[in-house]
PDB file of C-alpha atoms in Angstrom:
ATOM      1  CA  UNK L  19     -29.281 -14.887  11.352  1.00  0.00           C
ATOM      2  CA  UNK L  20     -30.839 -17.524  13.528  1.00  0.00           C
ATOM      3  CA  UNK L  21     -33.437 -16.185  15.992  1.00  0.00           C
ATOM      4  CA  UNK L  22     -32.858 -19.232  18.157  1.00  0.00           C
ATOM      5  CA  UNK L  23     -32.295 -18.269  21.805  1.00  0.00           C
ATOM      6  CA  UNK L  24     -29.304 -20.665  22.051  1.00  0.00           C
ATOM      7  CA  UNK L  25     -27.184 -18.993  19.370  1.00  0.00           C
ATOM      8  CA  UNK L  26     -24.040 -17.292  20.621  1.00  0.00           C
ATOM      9  CA  UNK L  27     -22.068 -14.485  19.024  1.00  0.00           C
ATOM     10  CA  UNK L  28     -18.669 -13.574  20.401  1.00  0.00           C
ATOM     11  CA  UNK L  29     -18.263  -9.822  20.624  1.00  0.00           C
ATOM     12  CA  UNK L  30     -15.132  -7.895  21.574  1.00  0.00           C
ATOM     13  CA  UNK L  31     -15.601  -5.029  24.004  1.00  0.00           C
ATOM     14  CA  UNK L  32     -15.661  -1.681  22.273  1.00  0.00           C
ATOM     15  CA  UNK L  33     -15.180   1.783  23.617  1.00  0.00           C
ATOM     16  CA  UNK L  34     -15.829   4.427  20.991  1.00  0.00           C
ATOM     17  CA  UNK L  35     -12.760   6.403  21.975  1.00  0.00           C
ATOM     18  CA  UNK L  36      -9.915   4.003  22.683  1.00  0.00           C
ATOM     19  CA  UNK L  37     -10.531   0.356  21.864  1.00  0.00           C
ATOM     20  CA  UNK L  38      -9.400  -1.147  18.575  1.00  0.00           C
ATOM     21  CA  UNK L  39      -9.516  -4.601  17.091  1.00  0.00           C
ATOM     22  CA  UNK L  40      -5.953  -5.195  18.312  1.00  0.00           C
ATOM     23  CA  UNK L  41      -6.865  -4.184  21.899  1.00  0.00           C
ATOM     24  CA  UNK L  42      -9.276  -7.043  22.401  1.00  0.00           C
ATOM     25  CA  UNK L  43      -7.428  -9.477  20.146  1.00  0.00           C
ATOM     26  CA  UNK L  44      -4.180  -9.090  22.092  1.00  0.00           C
ATOM     27  CA  UNK L  45      -5.983  -9.574  25.396  1.00  0.00           C
ATOM     28  CA  UNK L  46      -7.273 -12.946  24.316  1.00  0.00           C
ATOM     29  CA  UNK L  47      -5.980 -16.350  25.205  1.00  0.00           C
ATOM     30  CA  UNK L  48      -3.050 -17.623  23.149  1.00  0.00           C
ATOM     31  CA  UNK L  49      -4.432 -21.065  22.252  1.00  0.00           C
ATOM     32  CA  UNK L  50      -6.191 -21.301  18.896  1.00  0.00           C
ATOM     33  CA  UNK L  51      -9.875 -21.989  19.027  1.00  0.00           C
ATOM     34  CA  UNK L  52     -10.381 -20.693  22.554  1.00  0.00           C
ATOM     35  CA  UNK L  53     -12.493 -17.611  23.118  1.00  0.00           C
ATOM     36  CA  UNK L  54     -10.877 -14.355  24.218  1.00  0.00           C
ATOM     37  CA  UNK L  55     -11.141 -13.532  27.903  1.00  0.00           C
ATOM     38  CA  UNK L  56     -12.616 -10.122  27.124  1.00  0.00           C
ATOM     39  CA  UNK L  57     -15.278 -11.418  24.718  1.00  0.00           C
ATOM     40  CA  UNK L  58     -18.907 -10.664  25.346  1.00  0.00           C
ATOM     41  CA  UNK L  59     -21.390 -13.441  24.712  1.00  0.00           C
ATOM     42  CA  UNK L  60     -24.638 -12.412  23.121  1.00  0.00           C
ATOM     43  CA  UNK L  61     -26.973 -15.292  23.783  1.00  0.00           C
ATOM     44  CA  UNK L  62     -30.203 -13.339  23.580  1.00  0.00           C
ATOM     45  CA  UNK L  63     -31.698 -12.415  20.275  1.00  0.00           C
ATOM     46  CA  UNK L  64     -32.523  -8.942  21.634  1.00  0.00           C
ATOM     47  CA  UNK L  65     -28.812  -8.072  22.049  1.00  0.00           C
ATOM     48  CA  UNK L  66     -28.079  -9.458  18.600  1.00  0.00           C
ATOM     49  CA  UNK L  67     -30.931  -7.415  17.149  1.00  0.00           C
ATOM     50  CA  UNK L  68     -29.639  -4.289  18.942  1.00  0.00           C
ATOM     51  CA  UNK L  69     -26.215  -4.761  17.365  1.00  0.00           C
ATOM     52  CA  UNK L  70     -27.694  -5.319  13.915  1.00  0.00           C
ATOM     53  CA  UNK L  71     -29.826  -2.187  14.290  1.00  0.00           C
ATOM     54  CA  UNK L  72     -26.722  -0.175  15.266  1.00  0.00           C
ATOM     55  CA  UNK L  73     -24.856  -1.568  12.256  1.00  0.00           C
ATOM     56  CA  UNK L  74     -27.733  -0.596   9.955  1.00  0.00           C
ATOM     57  CA  UNK L  75     -27.807   2.922  11.424  1.00  0.00           C
ATOM     58  CA  UNK L  76     -24.051   3.343  11.014  1.00  0.00           C
ATOM     59  CA  UNK L  77     -24.164   2.177   7.404  1.00  0.00           C
ATOM     60  CA  UNK L  78     -27.041   4.536   6.619  1.00  0.00           C
ATOM     61  CA  UNK L  79     -25.095   7.395   8.214  1.00  0.00           C
ATOM     62  CA  UNK L  80     -22.056   6.553   6.080  1.00  0.00           C
ATOM     63  CA  UNK L  81     -24.225   6.711   2.950  1.00  0.00           C
ATOM     64  CA  UNK L  82     -25.198  10.323   3.704  1.00  0.00           C
ATOM     65  CA  UNK L  83     -23.170  12.870   1.729  1.00  0.00           C
ATOM     66  CA  UNK L  84     -20.600  14.838   3.740  1.00  0.00           C
ATOM     67  CA  UNK L  85     -21.939  18.102   5.171  1.00  0.00           C
ATOM     68  CA  UNK L  86     -19.254  20.131   3.442  1.00  0.00           C
ATOM     69  CA  UNK L  87     -18.733  19.719  -0.275  1.00  0.00           C
ATOM     70  CA  UNK L  88     -15.160  18.729  -0.920  1.00  0.00           C
ATOM     71  CA  UNK L  89     -13.157  17.941  -4.028  1.00  0.00           C
ATOM     72  CA  UNK L  90     -11.004  15.580  -1.960  1.00  0.00           C
ATOM     73  CA  UNK L  91     -12.062  11.945  -2.687  1.00  0.00           C
ATOM     74  CA  UNK L  92     -10.786  10.862   0.745  1.00  0.00           C
ATOM     75  CA  UNK L  93     -13.464  13.073   2.342  1.00  0.00           C
ATOM     76  CA  UNK L  94     -16.038  10.359   1.550  1.00  0.00           C
ATOM     77  CA  UNK L  95     -14.100   7.939   3.752  1.00  0.00           C
ATOM     78  CA  UNK L  96     -14.766   7.577   7.471  1.00  0.00           C
ATOM     79  CA  UNK L  97     -13.263   5.551  10.296  1.00  0.00           C
ATOM     80  CA  UNK L  98     -14.573   2.008  10.627  1.00  0.00           C
ATOM     81  CA  UNK L  99     -17.922   2.309  12.468  1.00  0.00           C
ATOM     82  CA  UNK L 100     -17.897   0.867  16.033  1.00  0.00           C
ATOM     83  CA  UNK L 101     -20.909  -1.467  15.745  1.00  0.00           C
ATOM     84  CA  UNK L 102     -19.692  -2.660  12.344  1.00  0.00           C
ATOM     85  CA  UNK L 103     -16.307  -3.376  13.942  1.00  0.00           C
ATOM     86  CA  UNK L 104     -17.982  -5.409  16.678  1.00  0.00           C
ATOM     87  CA  UNK L 105     -19.987  -7.392  14.134  1.00  0.00           C
ATOM     88  CA  UNK L 106     -16.977  -7.949  11.869  1.00  0.00           C
ATOM     89  CA  UNK L 107     -14.900  -9.077  14.849  1.00  0.00           C
ATOM     90  CA  UNK L 108     -17.543 -11.634  15.783  1.00  0.00           C
ATOM     91  CA  UNK L 109     -17.382 -13.375  12.407  1.00  0.00           C
ATOM     92  CA  UNK L 110     -15.896 -16.890  12.611  1.00  0.00           C
ATOM     93  CA  UNK L 111     -12.113 -16.917  12.336  1.00  0.00           C
ATOM     94  CA  UNK L 112     -11.686 -13.157  12.683  1.00  0.00           C
ATOM     95  CA  UNK L 113      -9.821 -13.398  16.007  1.00  0.00           C
ATOM     96  CA  UNK L 114      -6.742 -14.739  14.209  1.00  0.00           C
ATOM     97  CA  UNK L 115      -4.783 -13.712  11.112  1.00  0.00           C
ATOM     98  CA  UNK L 116      -6.204 -15.357   8.007  1.00  0.00           C
ATOM     99  CA  UNK L 117      -2.736 -16.399   6.827  1.00  0.00           C
ATOM    100  CA  UNK L 118      -0.432 -17.133   9.777  1.00  0.00           C
ATOM    101  CA  UNK L 119      -3.164 -17.590  12.440  1.00  0.00           C
ATOM    102  CA  UNK L 120      -1.409 -15.213  14.838  1.00  0.00           C
ATOM    103  CA  UNK L 121      -3.570 -13.566  17.488  1.00  0.00           C
ATOM    104  CA  UNK L 122      -1.298 -10.508  17.663  1.00  0.00           C
ATOM    105  CA  UNK L 123      -2.308  -7.165  16.117  1.00  0.00           C
ATOM    106  CA  UNK L 124      -5.153  -8.411  13.906  1.00  0.00           C
ATOM    107  CA  UNK L 125      -5.930  -4.871  12.816  1.00  0.00           C
ATOM    108  CA  UNK L 126      -5.342  -5.042   9.078  1.00  0.00           C
ATOM    109  CA  UNK L 127      -7.834  -6.049   6.405  1.00  0.00           C
ATOM    110  CA  UNK L 128      -7.864  -7.177   2.806  1.00  0.00           C
ATOM    111  CA  UNK L 129     -10.966  -5.476   1.449  1.00  0.00           C
ATOM    112  CA  UNK L 130     -10.645  -7.601  -1.704  1.00  0.00           C
ATOM    113  CA  UNK L 131     -10.978 -10.841   0.270  1.00  0.00           C
ATOM    114  CA  UNK L 132     -13.039  -9.590   3.237  1.00  0.00           C
ATOM    115  CA  UNK L 133     -10.523 -10.942   5.751  1.00  0.00           C
ATOM    116  CA  UNK L 134      -8.461  -9.748   8.722  1.00  0.00           C
ATOM    117  CA  UNK L 135      -4.738 -10.200   9.191  1.00  0.00           C
ATOM    118  CA  UNK L 136      -1.675  -9.206  11.196  1.00  0.00           C
ATOM    119  CA  UNK L 137       0.827  -6.502  10.268  1.00  0.00           C
ATOM    120  CA  UNK L 138       3.374  -8.933   8.793  1.00  0.00           C
ATOM    121  CA  UNK L 139       0.837 -10.647   6.529  1.00  0.00           C
ATOM    122  CA  UNK L 140      -0.616  -7.284   5.499  1.00  0.00           C
ATOM    123  CA  UNK L 141       2.833  -6.482   4.091  1.00  0.00           C
ATOM    124  CA  UNK L 142       2.743  -9.701   2.054  1.00  0.00           C
ATOM    125  CA  UNK L 143      -0.709  -8.808   0.759  1.00  0.00           C
ATOM    126  CA  UNK L 144       0.418  -5.271  -0.102  1.00  0.00           C
ATOM    127  CA  UNK L 145       3.291  -6.746  -2.132  1.00  0.00           C
ATOM    128  CA  UNK L 146       0.725  -8.616  -4.253  1.00  0.00           C
ATOM    129  CA  UNK L 147      -0.556  -5.246  -5.478  1.00  0.00           C
ATOM    130  CA  UNK L 148      -3.890  -3.505  -4.993  1.00  0.00           C
ATOM    131  CA  UNK L 149      -5.325  -5.268  -8.041  1.00  0.00           C
ATOM    132  CA  UNK L 150      -4.989  -8.551  -6.091  1.00  0.00           C
ATOM    133  CA  UNK L 151      -5.385  -7.586  -2.423  1.00  0.00           C
ATOM    134  CA  UNK L 152      -6.430  -4.092  -1.361  1.00  0.00           C
ATOM    135  CA  UNK L 153      -5.137  -3.704   2.218  1.00  0.00           C
ATOM    136  CA  UNK L 154      -6.288  -1.159   4.798  1.00  0.00           C
ATOM    137  CA  UNK L 155      -5.778  -0.599   8.497  1.00  0.00           C
ATOM    138  CA  UNK L 156      -8.982  -1.150  10.444  1.00  0.00           C
ATOM    139  CA  UNK L 157      -8.076   1.590  12.914  1.00  0.00           C
ATOM    140  CA  UNK L 158      -5.993   4.119  10.945  1.00  0.00           C
ATOM    141  CA  UNK L 159      -7.487   4.274   7.438  1.00  0.00           C
ATOM    142  CA  UNK L 160     -10.703   5.775   6.175  1.00  0.00           C
ATOM    143  CA  UNK L 161     -13.389   3.433   4.883  1.00  0.00           C
ATOM    144  CA  UNK L 162     -16.119   3.733   2.254  1.00  0.00           C
ATOM    145  CA  UNK L 163     -19.514   2.078   2.687  1.00  0.00           C
ATOM    146  CA  UNK L 164     -18.865  -0.603   0.062  1.00  0.00           C
ATOM    147  CA  UNK L 165     -15.546  -1.496   1.753  1.00  0.00           C
ATOM    148  CA  UNK L 166     -17.225  -1.900   5.163  1.00  0.00           C
ATOM    149  CA  UNK L 167     -19.906  -4.052   3.528  1.00  0.00           C
ATOM    150  CA  UNK L 168     -17.209  -6.191   1.917  1.00  0.00           C
ATOM    151  CA  UNK L 169     -15.700  -6.841   5.341  1.00  0.00           C
ATOM    152  CA  UNK L 170     -19.092  -7.656   6.891  1.00  0.00           C
ATOM    153  CA  UNK L 171     -19.890 -10.077   4.055  1.00  0.00           C
ATOM    154  CA  UNK L 172     -16.571 -11.883   4.410  1.00  0.00           C
ATOM    155  CA  UNK L 173     -14.718 -13.400   7.297  1.00  0.00           C
ATOM    156  CA  UNK L 174     -11.518 -15.380   7.733  1.00  0.00           C
ATOM    157  CA  UNK L 175     -13.188 -18.757   8.209  1.00  0.00           C
ATOM    158  CA  UNK L 176     -15.447 -18.219   5.221  1.00  0.00           C
ATOM    159  CA  UNK L 177     -12.423 -17.343   3.056  1.00  0.00           C
ATOM    160  CA  UNK L 178     -10.503 -20.425   4.255  1.00  0.00           C
ATOM    161  CA  UNK L 179     -13.524 -22.605   3.439  1.00  0.00           C
ATOM    162  CA  UNK L 180     -13.785 -21.045  -0.030  1.00  0.00           C
ATOM    163  CA  UNK L 181     -10.113 -21.803  -0.759  1.00  0.00           C
ATOM    164  CA  UNK L 182     -10.466 -25.368   0.536  1.00  0.00           C
ATOM    165  CA  UNK L 183     -13.686 -25.951  -1.417  1.00  0.00           C
ATOM    166  CA  UNK L 184     -11.976 -24.828  -4.636  1.00  0.00           C
ATOM    167  CA  UNK L 185      -8.731 -26.678  -3.797  1.00  0.00           C
ATOM    168  CA  UNK L 186      -6.758 -23.453  -3.665  1.00  0.00           C
ATOM    169  CA  UNK L 187      -5.073 -24.051  -0.302  1.00  0.00           C
ATOM    170  CA  UNK L 188      -5.987 -22.625   3.088  1.00  0.00           C
ATOM    171  CA  UNK L 189      -4.943 -19.008   2.524  1.00  0.00           C
ATOM    172  CA  UNK L 190      -3.690 -16.538  -0.032  1.00  0.00           C
ATOM    173  CA  UNK L 191      -0.006 -16.364   0.909  1.00  0.00           C
ATOM    174  CA  UNK L 192       0.536 -19.593   2.844  1.00  0.00           C
ATOM    175  CA  UNK L 193       1.025 -21.633  -0.342  1.00  0.00           C
ATOM    176  CA  UNK L 194       3.603 -19.136  -1.651  1.00  0.00           C
ATOM    177  CA  UNK L 195       5.872 -19.277   1.417  1.00  0.00           C
TER     178      UNK L 195
END
């Protein structure tokens, strides 16, 4: 990350109890490329560093074994951590669906590709099978540490650039429609 004072990261507002990715995404402007009205601009490196420290703390907490021993494998999963959600949402292209570029209900993720999408496109990805695109709800499903890391390493714009660079089209399902 650039420590330059002029760098800007767009952050959605987050309330630990009620806000979800779709809350801030749906409140944004409808034109592509414009910034959401509710976005926070982090122009100081201290705010960026604070967010990164929170993300690191949340990931370390997720790595800790559950307090109660359980034979249920889902017990190791937790809701998507708030600071991680803010960081993931600030990644380039993550305010729109990776496939159809809708700004409505961008609360689904392909862990396999590290991208965010709308409900309709999540259904298309699910139909590809989990061996191709493992889809989860950002707000309703439990997440493992490696899945959260996959989402933080990815991003919609980065995925689009990868497909373009390798002459595979702009998105996973757009070429099949």
